[in-house]
mmCIF file of C-alpha atoms and ligand atoms in Angstrom:
data_model
loop_
_atom_site.group_PDB
_atom_site.id
_atom_site.type_symbol
_atom_site.label_atom_id
_atom_site.label_comp_id
_atom_site.label_asym_id
_atom_site.label_seq_id
_atom_site.Cartn_x
_atom_site.Cartn_y
_atom_site.Cartn_z
ATOM 1 C CA UNK A 875 15.214 -10.562 -8.800
ATOM 2 C CA UNK A 876 13.164 -12.545 -6.341
ATOM 3 C CA UNK A 877 11.244 -10.002 -4.561
ATOM 4 C CA UNK A 878 9.634 -9.940 -0.913
ATOM 5 C CA UNK A 879 6.275 -7.135 -1.246
ATOM 6 C CA UNK A 880 5.429 -6.302 2.506
ATOM 7 C CA UNK A 881 1.560 -4.495 1.794
ATOM 8 C CA UNK A 882 1.251 -6.026 -1.398
ATOM 9 C CA UNK A 883 -2.566 -5.894 -1.455
ATOM 10 C CA UNK A 884 -3.451 -3.015 -1.999
ATOM 11 C CA UNK A 885 -2.154 1.252 -3.559
ATOM 12 C CA UNK A 886 1.318 1.369 -4.213
ATOM 13 C CA UNK A 887 2.582 -2.456 -2.881
ATOM 14 C CA UNK A 888 -0.338 -3.963 -4.967
ATOM 15 C CA UNK A 889 0.848 -1.461 -7.696
ATOM 16 C CA UNK A 890 4.401 -2.538 -7.469
ATOM 17 C CA UNK A 891 3.549 -6.253 -7.366
ATOM 18 C CA UNK A 892 1.946 -6.025 -10.750
ATOM 19 C CA UNK A 893 4.733 -4.038 -12.245
ATOM 20 C CA UNK A 894 7.522 -6.451 -10.788
ATOM 21 C CA UNK A 895 5.475 -9.154 -12.043
ATOM 22 C CA UNK A 896 5.185 -7.852 -15.501
ATOM 23 C CA UNK A 897 8.979 -7.315 -15.573
ATOM 24 C CA UNK A 898 9.378 -10.875 -14.466
ATOM 25 C CA UNK A 899 10.377 -10.861 -10.820
ATOM 26 C CA UNK A 900 9.447 -13.869 -8.941
ATOM 27 C CA UNK A 901 7.604 -12.355 -5.849
ATOM 28 C CA UNK A 902 6.239 -13.354 -1.845
ATOM 29 C CA UNK A 903 3.616 -10.984 -1.620
ATOM 30 C CA UNK A 904 2.310 -10.333 2.310
ATOM 31 C CA UNK A 905 -0.366 -8.308 3.741
ATOM 32 C CA UNK A 906 -2.870 -8.704 6.471
ATOM 33 C CA UNK A 907 -5.904 -10.642 4.657
ATOM 34 C CA UNK A 908 -4.852 -13.814 2.062
ATOM 35 C CA UNK A 909 -8.393 -13.391 0.312
ATOM 36 C CA UNK A 910 -7.090 -10.259 -1.106
ATOM 37 C CA UNK A 911 -3.795 -11.593 -1.731
ATOM 38 C CA UNK A 912 -4.696 -15.094 -3.789
ATOM 39 C CA UNK A 913 -6.449 -13.447 -6.675
ATOM 40 C CA UNK A 914 -3.400 -11.127 -7.128
ATOM 41 C CA UNK A 915 -1.213 -13.967 -6.757
ATOM 42 C CA UNK A 916 -2.875 -16.360 -9.322
ATOM 43 C CA UNK A 917 -3.907 -12.729 -11.858
ATOM 44 C CA UNK A 918 0.142 -12.554 -11.641
ATOM 45 C CA UNK A 919 1.217 -15.948 -12.287
ATOM 46 C CA UNK A 920 -1.064 -16.483 -15.147
ATOM 47 C CA UNK A 921 -0.712 -13.212 -16.980
ATOM 48 C CA UNK A 922 3.074 -13.173 -16.652
ATOM 49 C CA UNK A 923 3.752 -17.044 -15.843
ATOM 50 C CA UNK A 924 6.068 -15.606 -13.405
ATOM 51 C CA UNK A 925 6.200 -17.461 -9.658
ATOM 52 C CA UNK A 926 4.506 -16.105 -6.667
ATOM 53 C CA UNK A 927 3.888 -16.875 -2.860
ATOM 54 C CA UNK A 928 2.174 -14.887 -0.492
ATOM 55 C CA UNK A 929 1.165 -15.216 2.913
ATOM 56 C CA UNK A 930 -1.061 -13.095 5.739
ATOM 57 C CA UNK A 931 0.917 -11.320 8.084
ATOM 58 C CA UNK A 932 -0.564 -9.005 10.841
ATOM 59 C CA UNK A 933 2.325 -6.573 10.566
ATOM 60 C CA UNK A 934 0.486 -5.822 14.425
ATOM 61 C CA UNK A 935 1.579 -9.110 15.600
ATOM 62 C CA UNK A 936 4.498 -9.972 13.934
ATOM 63 C CA UNK A 937 7.346 -12.941 14.178
ATOM 64 C CA UNK A 938 9.943 -11.914 11.832
ATOM 65 C CA UNK A 939 11.668 -15.461 11.952
ATOM 66 C CA UNK A 940 8.754 -16.950 11.519
ATOM 67 C CA UNK A 941 7.826 -15.090 8.397
ATOM 68 C CA UNK A 942 11.818 -15.569 7.315
ATOM 69 C CA UNK A 943 11.108 -19.084 7.608
ATOM 70 C CA UNK A 944 8.313 -19.003 5.668
ATOM 71 C CA UNK A 945 9.862 -16.831 3.039
ATOM 72 C CA UNK A 946 13.240 -18.313 2.442
ATOM 73 C CA UNK A 947 11.706 -21.999 2.251
ATOM 74 C CA UNK A 948 9.592 -20.560 -1.144
ATOM 75 C CA UNK A 949 12.141 -18.996 -2.649
ATOM 76 C CA UNK A 950 15.751 -19.860 -0.819
ATOM 77 C CA UNK A 951 17.718 -16.982 -3.451
ATOM 78 C CA UNK A 952 15.192 -13.877 -2.460
ATOM 79 C CA UNK A 953 17.405 -10.947 -3.567
ATOM 80 C CA UNK A 954 14.949 -7.688 -2.272
ATOM 81 C CA UNK A 955 12.807 -6.728 0.024
ATOM 82 C CA UNK A 956 10.276 -3.698 -0.272
ATOM 83 C CA UNK A 957 8.760 -2.546 3.001
ATOM 84 C CA UNK A 958 5.730 -0.505 1.551
ATOM 85 C CA UNK A 959 3.217 -1.415 4.020
ATOM 86 C CA UNK A 960 1.477 1.489 6.158
ATOM 87 C CA UNK A 961 -1.500 2.953 8.257
ATOM 88 C CA UNK A 962 -2.619 6.176 8.919
ATOM 89 C CA UNK A 963 -5.780 7.208 10.839
ATOM 90 C CA UNK A 964 -7.786 10.814 11.009
ATOM 91 C CA UNK A 965 -7.333 10.552 14.784
ATOM 92 C CA UNK A 966 -3.999 10.781 15.175
ATOM 93 C CA UNK A 967 -3.701 14.660 15.919
ATOM 94 C CA UNK A 968 -4.115 14.506 19.418
ATOM 95 C CA UNK A 969 -4.302 11.702 22.253
ATOM 96 C CA UNK A 970 -5.057 8.105 20.815
ATOM 97 C CA UNK A 971 -6.429 4.753 21.963
ATOM 98 C CA UNK A 972 -3.251 3.218 22.989
ATOM 99 C CA UNK A 973 -4.607 0.441 20.335
ATOM 100 C CA UNK A 974 -4.305 2.853 17.925
ATOM 101 C CA UNK A 975 -1.085 4.281 19.058
ATOM 102 C CA UNK A 976 0.562 0.228 18.841
ATOM 103 C CA UNK A 977 -0.640 0.092 15.336
ATOM 104 C CA UNK A 978 0.305 3.317 13.706
ATOM 105 C CA UNK A 979 3.939 2.411 15.250
ATOM 106 C CA UNK A 980 4.193 -1.759 14.440
ATOM 107 C CA UNK A 981 2.807 -0.680 11.214
ATOM 108 C CA UNK A 982 4.864 1.941 10.046
ATOM 109 C CA UNK A 983 8.183 1.405 11.873
ATOM 110 C CA UNK A 984 8.545 -1.197 14.272
ATOM 111 C CA UNK A 985 7.679 -4.445 12.238
ATOM 112 C CA UNK A 986 9.586 -2.458 8.757
ATOM 113 C CA UNK A 987 12.767 -2.497 11.211
ATOM 114 C CA UNK A 988 12.192 -5.918 12.345
ATOM 115 C CA UNK A 989 11.588 -7.508 9.219
ATOM 116 C CA UNK A 990 14.356 -5.806 7.445
ATOM 117 C CA UNK A 991 16.494 -6.990 10.176
ATOM 118 C CA UNK A 992 15.897 -10.386 10.109
ATOM 119 C CA UNK A 993 16.236 -10.612 6.417
ATOM 120 C CA UNK A 994 19.573 -8.677 6.813
ATOM 121 C CA UNK A 995 22.179 -10.871 6.747
ATOM 122 C CA UNK A 996 20.364 -13.167 4.319
ATOM 123 C CA UNK A 997 20.095 -10.350 1.538
ATOM 124 C CA UNK A 998 23.719 -8.986 2.439
ATOM 125 C CA UNK A 999 25.126 -12.178 1.354
ATOM 126 C CA UNK A 1000 23.322 -11.920 -2.079
ATOM 127 C CA UNK A 1001 25.313 -10.747 -5.542
ATOM 128 C CA UNK A 1002 23.349 -7.864 -5.428
ATOM 129 C CA UNK A 1003 20.540 -7.105 -2.917
ATOM 130 C CA UNK A 1004 18.318 -4.436 -2.349
ATOM 131 C CA UNK A 1005 16.143 -2.982 0.608
ATOM 132 C CA UNK A 1006 13.713 -0.457 -0.403
ATOM 133 C CA UNK A 1007 11.716 1.210 2.290
ATOM 134 C CA UNK A 1008 8.934 3.364 1.548
ATOM 135 C CA UNK A 1009 7.963 6.711 4.019
ATOM 136 C CA UNK A 1010 5.963 9.943 3.713
ATOM 137 C CA UNK A 1011 6.136 13.988 3.087
ATOM 138 C CA UNK A 1012 4.845 13.837 6.414
ATOM 139 C CA UNK A 1013 7.886 12.693 7.934
ATOM 140 C CA UNK A 1014 9.808 16.076 6.700
ATOM 141 C CA UNK A 1015 8.943 18.144 9.798
ATOM 142 C CA UNK A 1016 6.930 17.350 12.666
ATOM 143 C CA UNK A 1017 3.555 18.766 12.672
ATOM 144 C CA UNK A 1018 0.098 18.373 15.107
ATOM 145 C CA UNK A 1019 -1.556 16.234 12.292
ATOM 146 C CA UNK A 1020 -0.453 12.027 12.018
ATOM 147 C CA UNK A 1021 2.016 12.845 14.498
ATOM 148 C CA UNK A 1022 2.627 8.930 15.786
ATOM 149 C CA UNK A 1023 2.408 8.198 11.768
ATOM 150 C CA UNK A 1024 4.559 10.936 10.755
ATOM 151 C CA UNK A 1025 7.142 9.880 14.187
ATOM 152 C CA UNK A 1026 7.047 6.364 12.585
ATOM 153 C CA UNK A 1027 7.559 6.899 8.798
ATOM 154 C CA UNK A 1028 10.736 9.067 10.646
ATOM 155 C CA UNK A 1029 11.738 6.329 12.363
ATOM 156 C CA UNK A 1030 11.654 4.001 8.946
ATOM 157 C CA UNK A 1031 13.712 6.727 7.492
ATOM 158 C CA UNK A 1032 16.582 6.881 10.199
ATOM 159 C CA UNK A 1033 16.853 3.501 10.179
ATOM 160 C CA UNK A 1034 17.257 2.528 6.692
ATOM 161 C CA UNK A 1035 19.923 5.914 6.283
ATOM 162 C CA UNK A 1036 21.447 3.610 8.874
ATOM 163 C CA UNK A 1037 21.944 0.945 7.139
ATOM 164 C CA UNK A 1038 22.790 2.584 4.023
ATOM 165 C CA UNK A 1039 25.930 3.886 5.642
ATOM 166 C CA UNK A 1040 26.333 0.367 7.416
ATOM 167 C CA UNK A 1041 26.456 -1.265 4.490
ATOM 168 C CA UNK A 1042 28.124 1.236 1.658
ATOM 169 C CA UNK A 1043 31.228 -0.826 1.033
ATOM 170 C CA UNK A 1044 28.805 -4.084 0.587
ATOM 171 C CA UNK A 1045 26.808 -4.917 -2.792
ATOM 172 C CA UNK A 1046 23.424 -4.566 -0.778
ATOM 173 C CA UNK A 1047 21.685 -1.607 -2.070
ATOM 174 C CA UNK A 1048 19.653 0.417 0.732
ATOM 175 C CA UNK A 1049 16.976 3.091 -1.382
ATOM 176 C CA UNK A 1050 13.961 4.867 0.996
ATOM 177 C CA UNK A 1051 11.166 7.231 -0.858
ATOM 178 C CA UNK A 1052 9.373 9.748 0.695
ATOM 179 C CA UNK A 1053 6.074 9.453 -0.851
ATOM 180 C CA UNK A 1054 3.976 12.254 -1.529
ATOM 181 C CA UNK A 1055 -0.118 11.975 -1.427
ATOM 182 C CA UNK A 1056 -1.457 8.852 -3.500
ATOM 183 C CA UNK A 1057 -5.149 7.990 -5.264
ATOM 184 C CA UNK A 1058 -5.447 5.047 -2.752
ATOM 185 C CA UNK A 1059 -7.475 3.512 0.028
ATOM 186 C CA UNK A 1060 -5.119 5.189 2.469
ATOM 187 C CA UNK A 1061 -6.317 8.798 0.850
ATOM 188 C CA UNK A 1062 -9.833 7.478 1.041
ATOM 189 C CA UNK A 1063 -11.107 10.152 -1.318
ATOM 190 C CA UNK A 1064 -9.930 13.108 1.009
ATOM 191 C CA UNK A 1065 -9.234 16.446 -0.676
ATOM 192 C CA UNK A 1066 -5.703 17.422 -0.684
ATOM 193 C CA UNK A 1067 -4.231 20.778 -0.777
ATOM 194 C CA UNK A 1068 -1.301 19.239 -3.591
ATOM 195 C CA UNK A 1069 -2.124 16.973 -6.233
ATOM 196 C CA UNK A 1070 -2.171 13.082 -5.319
ATOM 197 C CA UNK A 1071 -0.361 10.799 -7.674
ATOM 198 C CA UNK A 1072 -1.517 7.788 -8.998
ATOM 199 C CA UNK A 1073 0.089 4.630 -7.062
ATOM 200 C CA UNK A 1074 0.964 2.949 -10.761
ATOM 201 C CA UNK A 1075 3.074 5.878 -11.662
ATOM 202 C CA UNK A 1076 4.798 5.600 -8.438
ATOM 203 C CA UNK A 1077 5.312 1.492 -8.387
ATOM 204 C CA UNK A 1078 6.919 2.416 -12.379
ATOM 205 C CA UNK A 1079 9.620 4.915 -11.274
ATOM 206 C CA UNK A 1080 10.669 2.699 -8.190
ATOM 207 C CA UNK A 1081 10.647 -0.485 -10.502
ATOM 208 C CA UNK A 1082 12.699 1.728 -12.983
ATOM 209 C CA UNK A 1083 15.154 2.863 -10.565
ATOM 210 C CA UNK A 1084 16.239 -0.373 -8.927
ATOM 211 C CA UNK A 1085 19.706 -0.507 -9.675
ATOM 212 C CA UNK A 1086 20.532 2.725 -8.702
ATOM 213 C CA UNK A 1087 22.353 3.482 -5.170
ATOM 214 C CA UNK A 1088 20.775 7.536 -4.312
ATOM 215 C CA UNK A 1089 19.919 6.867 -0.065
ATOM 216 C CA UNK A 1090 16.779 9.111 -0.344
ATOM 217 C CA UNK A 1091 14.375 10.405 -2.718
ATOM 218 C CA UNK A 1092 11.143 12.099 -3.293
ATOM 219 C CA UNK A 1093 8.053 11.292 -5.250
ATOM 220 C CA UNK A 1094 6.868 12.623 -7.201
ATOM 221 C CA UNK A 1095 10.469 14.316 -7.209
ATOM 222 C CA UNK A 1096 8.639 17.715 -6.984
ATOM 223 C CA UNK A 1097 8.101 16.915 -3.450
ATOM 224 C CA UNK A 1098 11.480 17.700 -2.745
ATOM 225 C CA UNK A 1099 11.332 21.653 -3.251
ATOM 226 C CA UNK A 1100 8.126 21.430 -1.342
ATOM 227 C CA UNK A 1101 9.621 19.342 1.429
ATOM 228 C CA UNK A 1102 12.649 21.912 1.109
ATOM 229 C CA UNK A 1103 10.289 25.048 1.967
ATOM 230 C CA UNK A 1104 8.668 23.033 4.584
ATOM 231 C CA UNK A 1105 11.676 22.455 6.393
ATOM 232 C CA UNK A 1106 13.145 26.382 5.647
ATOM 233 C CA UNK A 1107 9.871 27.956 6.917
ATOM 234 C CA UNK A 1108 10.259 30.037 9.935
ATOM 235 C CA UNK A 1109 8.123 28.828 13.031
ATOM 236 C CA UNK A 1110 6.095 31.917 13.000
ATOM 237 C CA UNK A 1111 4.957 30.391 10.338
ATOM 238 C CA UNK A 1112 5.014 27.140 10.055
ATOM 239 C CA UNK A 1113 2.796 26.784 13.071
ATOM 240 C CA UNK A 1114 -0.364 28.278 11.261
ATOM 241 C CA UNK A 1115 0.106 25.830 8.239
ATOM 242 C CA UNK A 1116 -2.206 22.953 7.957
ATOM 243 C CA UNK A 1117 -1.751 20.091 5.287
ATOM 244 C CA UNK A 1118 -3.380 17.745 5.903
ATOM 245 C CA UNK A 1119 -1.805 14.192 5.660
ATOM 246 C CA UNK A 1120 -3.774 11.020 4.959
ATOM 247 C CA UNK A 1121 -5.619 8.759 7.244
ATOM 248 C CA UNK A 1122 -9.010 6.965 7.601
HETATM 249 N N1 NAP B 1634 -2.160 7.315 0.013
HETATM 250 C C1 NAP B 1634 -1.150 8.832 0.148
HETATM 251 O O1 NAP B 1634 -1.507 9.413 0.560
HETATM 252 C C2 NAP B 1634 0.334 8.163 0.680
HETATM 253 C C3 NAP B 1634 0.900 9.408 0.871
HETATM 254 C C4 NAP B 1634 2.619 8.775 1.766
HETATM 255 C C5 NAP B 1634 2.719 7.832 1.842
HETATM 256 N N2 NAP B 1634 2.514 6.846 1.516
HETATM 257 C C6 NAP B 1634 2.877 5.429 2.396
HETATM 258 O O2 NAP B 1634 3.007 4.825 0.718
HETATM 259 C C7 NAP B 1634 3.159 3.361 1.545
HETATM 260 C C8 NAP B 1634 2.012 2.693 0.848
HETATM 261 O O3 NAP B 1634 0.459 3.091 1.227
HETATM 262 P P1 NAP B 1634 -0.932 2.877 -0.045
HETATM 263 O O4 NAP B 1634 -1.337 4.757 0.115
HETATM 264 O O5 NAP B 1634 -0.296 2.220 -0.905
HETATM 265 O O6 NAP B 1634 -1.431 2.150 1.467
HETATM 266 P P2 NAP B 1634 -3.122 1.481 1.057
HETATM 267 O O7 NAP B 1634 -3.357 1.566 -0.029
HETATM 268 O O8 NAP B 1634 -4.023 1.465 2.141
HETATM 269 O O9 NAP B 1634 -2.324 -0.003 1.349
HETATM 270 C C9 NAP B 1634 -1.666 -0.444 2.255
HETATM 271 C C10 NAP B 1634 -1.025 -2.215 2.377
HETATM 272 O O10 NAP B 1634 -0.506 -1.892 3.689
HETATM 273 C C11 NAP B 1634 -0.834 -3.099 4.349
HETATM 274 N N3 NAP B 1634 -0.925 -3.123 5.455
HETATM 275 C C12 NAP B 1634 -1.461 -2.135 6.487
HETATM 276 N N4 NAP B 1634 -1.588 -2.670 7.644
HETATM 277 C C13 NAP B 1634 -1.235 -4.088 7.755
HETATM 278 C C14 NAP B 1634 -1.065 -5.196 8.831
HETATM 279 N N5 NAP B 1634 -1.486 -4.984 10.013
HETATM 280 N N6 NAP B 1634 -0.624 -6.131 8.630
HETATM 281 C C15 NAP B 1634 0.115 -6.063 7.266
HETATM 282 N N7 NAP B 1634 -0.566 -5.647 6.359
HETATM 283 C C16 NAP B 1634 -0.580 -4.590 6.378
HETATM 284 C C17 NAP B 1634 -2.581 -3.282 3.662
HETATM 285 O O11 NAP B 1634 -2.768 -4.549 3.346
HETATM 286 P P3 NAP B 1634 -4.587 -5.026 4.362
HETATM 287 O O12 NAP B 1634 -5.174 -4.341 3.570
HETATM 288 O O13 NAP B 1634 -4.282 -6.381 4.234
HETATM 289 O O14 NAP B 1634 -4.082 -4.939 5.903
HETATM 290 C C18 NAP B 1634 -2.369 -2.949 2.047
HETATM 291 O O15 NAP B 1634 -1.564 -4.095 1.417
HETATM 292 C C19 NAP B 1634 2.682 3.227 3.034
HETATM 293 O O16 NAP B 1634 3.961 3.507 3.621
HETATM 294 C C20 NAP B 1634 2.067 4.894 3.261
HETATM 295 O O17 NAP B 1634 2.621 5.285 4.503
HETATM 296 C C21 NAP B 1634 0.839 6.691 1.820
#
């Protein structure tokens, strides 16, 4: 597989890049800072003998066609796209400055949709194309914390579900993960009301299930039951609930 990982410099994206590299997959890594990507690129090439490319792209200021050109020039037979990038801020529980709202929407939703859209015809033309989107359990039911973040994640989730419906008779597979708390810089050491998972564990599950057509899955799997309860809770109880999601 030849994979593009967006948001590869830290947390889950980095763990995915490491595990995909260890499995021998050629990689193209994207994050905002080349200084974070170069050591990872070198380490993966040396350790696993795989070809790794990288590019610094600010997802809040994206030209999807330029990214497509840059990636396909190095990797003309790209077959998989992982949109892992995300950002969250603690202040996202009321009015936020316009720039913060813009960044939340772009990094968590619109840049994801625009990048997937830019590569869609290429991935659809591959014998086994794959799109993997990473969302958040925060998107299961609207709450007053991480409001724009969760709305954006719901947008990405909805777009991936629409893609899966559109391409269901094609070899292109679309997978989406609603991820729970993870021990990454996004969580920033905050206490969580439910256990936080290691990103390596989440990445291992994703890499082990690349061949499957399941639509959407919760990770770790027990979040399915938590989300079900959250969805079914009557409003009178739900309105009192605070399950703060990560944010810096
Ligand atoms: N951590 C959690 O508790 C948690 C819970 C639920 C869902 N999630 C979701 O899981 C995914 C991975 O999260 P994580 O915890 O691994 O996050 P993380 O450790 O903060 O890493 C985020 C990645 O996204 C990239 N990124 C963010 N903004 C970017 C921008 N403007 N331009 C380019 N790249 C950008 C970062 O690169 P730079 O550093 O270069 O910006 C980094 O590689 C996200 O979609 C997140 O929403 C996380």
